[in-house]
Amino acid sequence: INTLNIQTLSTGELEKAACCNLSESFGTNATVDVNFTDAVSGAKQIQMLGLDGVYAQITQENMPFIRGMSSTFGLNYVPGTWIESIQIIKGSGSVLNGFESLTGQINLEYYKPESSPKLFWNMYTNQEGKIENNLLVAKKNGKWKSNLFTHISYSNQEIDANSDTFIDMPKVKQINVLNRWEYVDSKYHIAFTARGLVEDRVGGQINSIPNPYVVDIQNQLFELTSKTGFILPNIPGKSIGLQTSYRRHRNELIFGDNNYNALQESLYLNLIRQTLINNTNNHILKYG
């Protein structure tokens, strides 16, 4: 019996709504809506069960993902080709991964070394000059298995279809790399992940007019996560797990004549101890 209302978007479901990143992965889902909050910078926000995204918890493999400064553009930081599945929990979620899931939780699962293709390359381009390149490499042999995810996107055209002097979509340059290492044994499981991202996002007015209003947003993100789990072999049903995450996010913005610089450093520790109450016997009471 599962007390949580969980909906899973598998790889087959994601292929029906062909997407470039996480923000475009919910096209066939009625629970989650993704809307533009700022057309100049291209910022997007999730709405879940009719409430803003600040009431929903977004995690990556049950680790914190979109929170703090990354809540503005974090939906663009996960290419669609990296995602193996998405779990959507409707309503209040479990406190195991935090207290922020008031309206629900969205959890991303990346491809694991054993389920990922050894080599995958994908490229996308369109008539508006947008180019995306994804390369995935997996090491499946040996005790230590790993995944390498790389993503490069480039869009540098000024498109003003409605002639209001503001470009319709910001120009974006992004390099995104994630590397995962895993060691699995009968008694313990160790996993490390490192991610680095650099993004330059330019919006505002077109350069051909005098003294244009320009918005320039630069993001540099570095993240380290680890998962360590131990199973106690002599005591069935008992285990210990430790999750850690360190993130450093620098944000430099220019809005016309105004500058804004921010730095966020966060550390997350989660120790999980699972045990049994009294014994392993399950009793079913029948009335009638």
Short mmCIF file of C-alpha atoms in Angstrom, two decimals:
data_model
loop_
_atom_site.label_atom_id
_atom_site.label_comp_id
_atom_site.label_asym_id
_atom_site.label_seq_id
_atom_site.Cartn_x
_atom_site.Cartn_y
_atom_site.Cartn_z
CA ILE A 1 0.00 0.00 0.00
CA ASN A 2 1.45 3.35 -1.03
CA THR A 3 0.22 6.39 0.86
CA LEU A 4 1.62 8.78 -1.78
CA ASN A 5 -0.13 9.58 -5.06
CA ILE A 6 2.78 9.12 -7.48
CA GLN A 7 2.69 9.53 -11.26
CA THR A 8 5.74 8.48 -13.26
CA LEU A 9 6.76 9.94 -16.63
CA SER A 10 8.94 7.30 -18.24
CA THR A 11 11.24 7.64 -21.24
CA GLY A 12 8.41 6.61 -23.57
CA GLU A 13 6.15 9.33 -22.17
CA LEU A 14 8.88 11.95 -22.52
CA GLU A 15 9.40 10.98 -26.16
CA LYS A 16 5.76 11.84 -26.88
CA ALA A 17 6.45 15.44 -25.84
CA ALA A 18 9.79 15.91 -27.58
CA CYS A 19 11.63 18.47 -25.47
CA CYS A 20 14.91 20.25 -25.13
CA ASN A 21 15.00 20.62 -21.32
CA LEU A 22 13.02 20.00 -18.14
CA SER A 23 10.76 23.03 -18.60
CA GLU A 24 9.39 21.48 -21.81
CA SER A 25 8.89 17.96 -20.41
CA PHE A 26 5.38 18.42 -19.02
CA GLY A 27 3.50 18.95 -22.28
CA THR A 28 1.41 15.79 -21.81
CA ASN A 29 0.86 16.21 -18.06
CA ALA A 30 -2.20 17.96 -16.64
CA THR A 31 -0.84 18.33 -13.08
CA VAL A 32 2.16 20.55 -13.84
CA ASP A 33 2.06 23.79 -15.84
CA VAL A 34 5.16 25.71 -16.89
CA ASN A 35 4.70 29.40 -17.77
CA PHE A 36 6.93 32.31 -18.68
CA THR A 37 7.24 34.79 -15.81
CA ASP A 38 9.46 37.23 -17.70
CA ALA A 39 9.57 37.37 -21.50
CA VAL A 40 12.68 39.60 -21.57
CA SER A 41 14.94 37.17 -19.68
CA GLY A 42 13.06 33.96 -20.56
CA ALA A 43 12.47 32.97 -16.92
CA LYS A 44 9.96 30.16 -16.34
CA GLN A 45 8.06 28.98 -13.29
CA ILE A 46 6.21 25.79 -12.45
CA GLN A 47 2.62 25.76 -11.25
CA MET A 48 1.44 22.59 -9.54
CA LEU A 49 -2.19 21.97 -8.62
CA GLY A 50 -2.89 25.65 -9.31
CA LEU A 51 -0.26 27.07 -6.91
CA ASP A 52 3.09 28.69 -7.69
CA GLY A 53 6.25 26.62 -7.85
CA VAL A 54 7.57 27.84 -4.49
CA TYR A 55 5.08 25.43 -2.88
CA ALA A 56 6.41 22.42 -4.81
CA GLN A 57 9.65 20.61 -4.10
CA ILE A 58 11.87 19.84 -7.10
CA THR A 59 14.63 17.30 -6.49
CA GLN A 60 17.17 15.36 -8.54
CA GLU A 61 17.38 11.73 -7.44
CA ASN A 62 15.84 12.78 -4.11
CA MET A 63 18.47 15.48 -3.57
CA PRO A 64 17.76 19.26 -3.54
CA PHE A 65 17.79 20.75 -7.02
CA ILE A 66 15.76 23.90 -7.70
CA ARG A 67 15.87 26.19 -4.69
CA GLY A 68 17.19 29.65 -3.92
CA MET A 69 18.72 31.47 -6.89
CA SER A 70 18.31 28.50 -9.23
CA SER A 71 14.51 28.76 -9.00
CA THR A 72 14.53 31.41 -11.75
CA PHE A 73 16.29 29.49 -14.53
CA GLY A 74 16.80 26.04 -12.97
CA LEU A 75 14.21 24.42 -15.25
CA ASN A 76 16.58 25.07 -18.17
CA TYR A 77 19.52 23.37 -16.46
CA VAL A 78 18.46 19.76 -17.22
CA PRO A 79 18.51 18.71 -20.89
CA GLY A 80 15.75 16.31 -21.86
CA THR A 81 18.20 13.65 -23.08
CA TRP A 82 19.62 13.31 -19.54
CA ILE A 83 16.28 12.35 -17.98
CA GLU A 84 15.34 8.70 -17.54
CA SER A 85 12.09 9.35 -15.67
CA ILE A 86 10.19 11.97 -13.67
CA GLN A 87 8.16 11.12 -10.57
CA ILE A 88 5.34 13.52 -9.71
CA ILE A 89 3.85 13.31 -6.21
CA LYS A 90 0.50 15.07 -5.93
CA GLY A 91 -0.27 16.64 -2.58
CA SER A 92 2.00 16.72 0.45
CA GLY A 93 5.04 14.50 0.02
CA SER A 94 7.18 12.57 2.44
CA VAL A 95 9.36 14.50 4.92
CA LEU A 96 12.21 12.11 4.13
CA ASN A 97 13.64 14.60 1.64
CA GLY A 98 12.54 17.85 3.27
CA PHE A 99 9.51 19.86 4.26
CA GLU A 100 9.03 21.96 1.10
CA SER A 101 6.57 19.71 -0.76
CA LEU A 102 3.33 21.46 0.21
CA THR A 103 1.50 20.92 -3.09
CA GLY A 104 3.71 18.10 -4.32
CA GLN A 105 7.17 16.93 -5.31
CA ILE A 106 8.84 16.54 -8.70
CA ASN A 107 11.80 14.18 -8.68
CA LEU A 108 14.17 13.69 -11.63
CA GLU A 109 16.02 10.47 -12.30
CA TYR A 110 19.02 10.66 -14.61
CA TYR A 111 20.21 7.72 -16.67
CA LYS A 112 22.18 5.23 -14.57
CA PRO A 113 25.36 3.58 -15.92
CA GLU A 114 23.66 0.18 -16.21
CA SER A 115 20.60 1.53 -18.08
CA SER A 116 22.30 4.19 -20.19
CA PRO A 117 23.61 3.53 -23.73
CA LYS A 118 27.38 3.39 -23.93
CA LEU A 119 27.40 6.25 -26.42
CA PHE A 120 24.57 8.60 -27.32
CA TRP A 121 24.81 11.76 -29.42
CA ASN A 122 21.97 14.07 -30.32
CA MET A 123 21.84 17.42 -32.11
CA TYR A 124 18.98 19.88 -32.65
CA THR A 125 18.66 23.03 -34.72
CA ASN A 126 15.82 25.16 -36.08
CA GLN A 127 15.20 28.04 -38.47
CA GLU A 128 15.59 30.60 -35.69
CA GLY A 129 19.26 29.75 -35.32
CA LYS A 130 19.05 27.69 -32.14
CA ILE A 131 21.60 24.87 -31.87
CA GLU A 132 21.78 22.19 -29.18
CA ASN A 133 24.29 19.37 -28.85
CA ASN A 134 24.08 16.52 -26.30
CA LEU A 135 26.66 13.77 -25.78
CA LEU A 136 26.27 10.93 -23.24
CA VAL A 137 29.01 8.39 -22.49
CA ALA A 138 28.72 5.47 -20.03
CA LYS A 139 31.34 3.22 -18.44
CA LYS A 140 29.63 -0.08 -17.63
CA ASN A 141 32.58 -2.36 -16.80
CA GLY A 142 34.52 -2.69 -13.56
CA LYS A 143 33.51 -2.11 -9.96
CA TRP A 144 33.26 1.64 -10.53
CA LYS A 145 30.69 2.58 -13.17
CA SER A 146 30.15 6.11 -14.44
CA ASN A 147 28.13 8.42 -16.69
CA LEU A 148 29.31 11.55 -18.45
CA PHE A 149 26.59 13.98 -19.60
CA THR A 150 27.50 17.00 -21.74
CA HIS A 151 25.29 19.72 -23.20
CA ILE A 152 26.00 22.78 -25.34
CA SER A 153 23.29 25.17 -26.54
CA TYR A 154 23.66 28.32 -28.62
CA SER A 155 21.12 30.88 -29.83
CA ASN A 156 22.34 34.25 -31.04
CA GLN A 157 19.67 35.65 -33.38
CA GLU A 158 17.66 38.79 -32.65
CA ILE A 159 14.05 38.02 -33.58
CA ASP A 160 11.45 40.78 -33.28
CA ALA A 161 8.34 39.42 -34.99
CA ASN A 162 5.93 41.99 -33.51
CA SER A 163 8.26 44.98 -34.19
CA ASP A 164 8.18 46.34 -30.62
CA THR A 165 12.03 46.67 -30.58
CA PHE A 166 12.28 43.93 -27.89
CA ILE A 167 13.61 40.56 -29.02
CA ASP A 168 11.04 37.78 -28.63
CA MET A 169 13.42 35.28 -27.01
CA PRO A 170 16.72 35.94 -25.22
CA LYS A 171 20.00 34.94 -26.80
CA VAL A 172 21.47 32.05 -24.81
CA LYS A 173 24.86 30.36 -24.63
CA GLN A 174 25.14 27.43 -22.22
CA ILE A 175 27.70 24.73 -21.40
CA ASN A 176 26.51 22.07 -18.97
CA VAL A 177 28.53 19.02 -17.83
CA LEU A 178 27.62 16.34 -15.27
CA ASN A 179 29.73 13.33 -14.26
CA ARG A 180 28.51 10.50 -12.04
CA TRP A 181 30.49 7.65 -10.42
CA GLU A 182 28.88 4.66 -8.70
CA TYR A 183 30.13 1.65 -6.77
CA VAL A 184 27.55 -1.01 -5.87
CA ASP A 185 28.23 -3.96 -3.61
CA SER A 186 26.00 -6.42 -1.75
CA LYS A 187 26.59 -4.52 1.50
CA TYR A 188 26.98 -0.89 0.47
CA HIS A 189 26.41 1.63 -2.31
CA ILE A 190 28.56 4.71 -2.99
CA ALA A 191 27.75 7.41 -5.56
CA PHE A 192 29.38 10.75 -6.38
CA THR A 193 28.17 13.41 -8.81
CA ALA A 194 29.82 16.62 -10.00
CA ARG A 195 28.16 19.26 -12.17
CA GLY A 196 29.44 22.47 -13.75
CA LEU A 197 27.36 24.97 -15.70
CA VAL A 198 28.10 28.30 -17.39
CA GLU A 199 25.30 30.30 -19.03
CA ASP A 200 25.08 33.73 -20.65
CA ARG A 201 21.58 35.03 -21.33
CA VAL A 202 21.02 38.33 -23.20
CA GLY A 203 17.63 39.96 -23.76
CA GLY A 204 16.04 43.39 -24.05
CA GLN A 205 15.92 45.66 -27.06
CA ILE A 206 17.53 45.04 -30.43
CA ASN A 207 21.00 46.50 -30.95
CA SER A 208 20.06 48.42 -34.11
CA ILE A 209 18.23 51.18 -32.16
CA PRO A 210 20.17 53.93 -30.35
CA ASN A 211 20.84 53.37 -26.63
CA PRO A 212 18.99 50.01 -26.34
CA TYR A 213 17.77 48.60 -23.01
CA VAL A 214 19.85 45.45 -22.52
CA VAL A 215 19.42 42.62 -20.01
CA ASP A 216 22.53 40.45 -19.53
CA ILE A 217 22.33 37.53 -17.07
CA GLN A 218 25.34 35.31 -16.37
CA ASN A 219 25.12 32.15 -14.26
CA GLN A 220 27.99 30.00 -13.01
CA LEU A 221 26.97 26.88 -11.09
CA PHE A 222 29.13 24.23 -9.45
CA GLU A 223 27.64 21.30 -7.52
CA LEU A 224 28.94 18.21 -5.72
CA THR A 225 26.65 15.48 -4.37
CA SER A 226 27.23 12.10 -2.75
CA LYS A 227 25.13 9.14 -1.61
CA THR A 228 26.42 6.44 0.71
CA GLY A 229 24.32 3.52 1.95
CA PHE A 230 25.13 0.54 4.17
CA ILE A 231 23.05 -2.59 4.73
CA LEU A 232 23.49 -4.41 8.01
CA PRO A 233 23.66 -8.07 6.86
CA ASN A 234 23.08 -9.69 10.24
CA ILE A 235 19.94 -7.65 10.97
CA PRO A 236 17.30 -7.89 8.18
CA GLY A 237 15.48 -4.70 7.24
CA LYS A 238 18.03 -2.33 8.76
CA SER A 239 20.19 0.13 6.82
CA ILE A 240 21.96 3.50 7.08
CA GLY A 241 22.20 6.13 4.35
CA LEU A 242 23.91 9.51 4.09
CA GLN A 243 23.16 12.14 1.43
CA THR A 244 25.33 15.23 1.00
CA SER A 245 25.19 18.14 -1.43
CA TYR A 246 27.29 21.28 -1.87
CA ARG A 247 26.34 24.02 -4.33
CA ARG A 248 27.99 27.29 -5.31
CA HIS A 249 25.93 29.54 -7.58
CA ARG A 250 27.12 32.94 -8.81
CA ASN A 251 24.71 35.26 -10.61
CA GLU A 252 25.71 38.51 -12.34
CA LEU A 253 22.92 40.60 -13.87
CA ILE A 254 22.73 43.83 -15.84
CA PHE A 255 19.31 45.48 -16.26
CA GLY A 256 19.94 48.59 -18.34
CA ASP A 257 22.03 50.83 -16.06
CA ASN A 258 21.50 48.68 -12.95
CA ASN A 259 23.88 45.92 -11.85
CA TYR A 260 23.14 43.05 -9.49
CA ASN A 261 25.65 40.47 -8.27
CA ALA A 262 24.76 37.55 -6.01
CA LEU A 263 26.51 34.48 -4.62
CA GLN A 264 24.76 31.53 -3.02
CA GLU A 265 26.57 28.71 -1.24
CA SER A 266 24.53 25.91 0.29
CA LEU A 267 25.28 22.65 2.07
CA TYR A 268 22.77 19.80 2.52
CA LEU A 269 23.19 16.79 4.81
CA ASN A 270 20.59 14.06 5.25
CA LEU A 271 21.19 11.00 7.46
CA ILE A 272 18.61 8.23 7.06
CA ARG A 273 18.36 5.33 9.51
CA GLN A 274 15.94 2.52 8.72
CA THR A 275 15.04 -0.08 11.30
CA LEU A 276 12.23 -2.38 12.33
CA ILE A 277 9.87 -1.97 15.25
CA ASN A 278 10.07 -5.05 17.47
CA ASN A 279 10.15 -7.75 14.74
CA THR A 280 9.45 -8.53 11.07
CA ASN A 281 6.10 -10.25 11.61
CA ASN A 282 3.08 -8.73 9.87
CA HIS A 283 -0.37 -9.41 11.31
CA ILE A 284 -3.56 -9.02 9.30
CA LEU A 285 -6.79 -8.67 11.25
CA LYS A 286 -9.99 -9.85 9.55
CA TYR A 287 -13.45 -8.91 10.66
CA GLY A 288 -16.68 -10.46 9.49
#
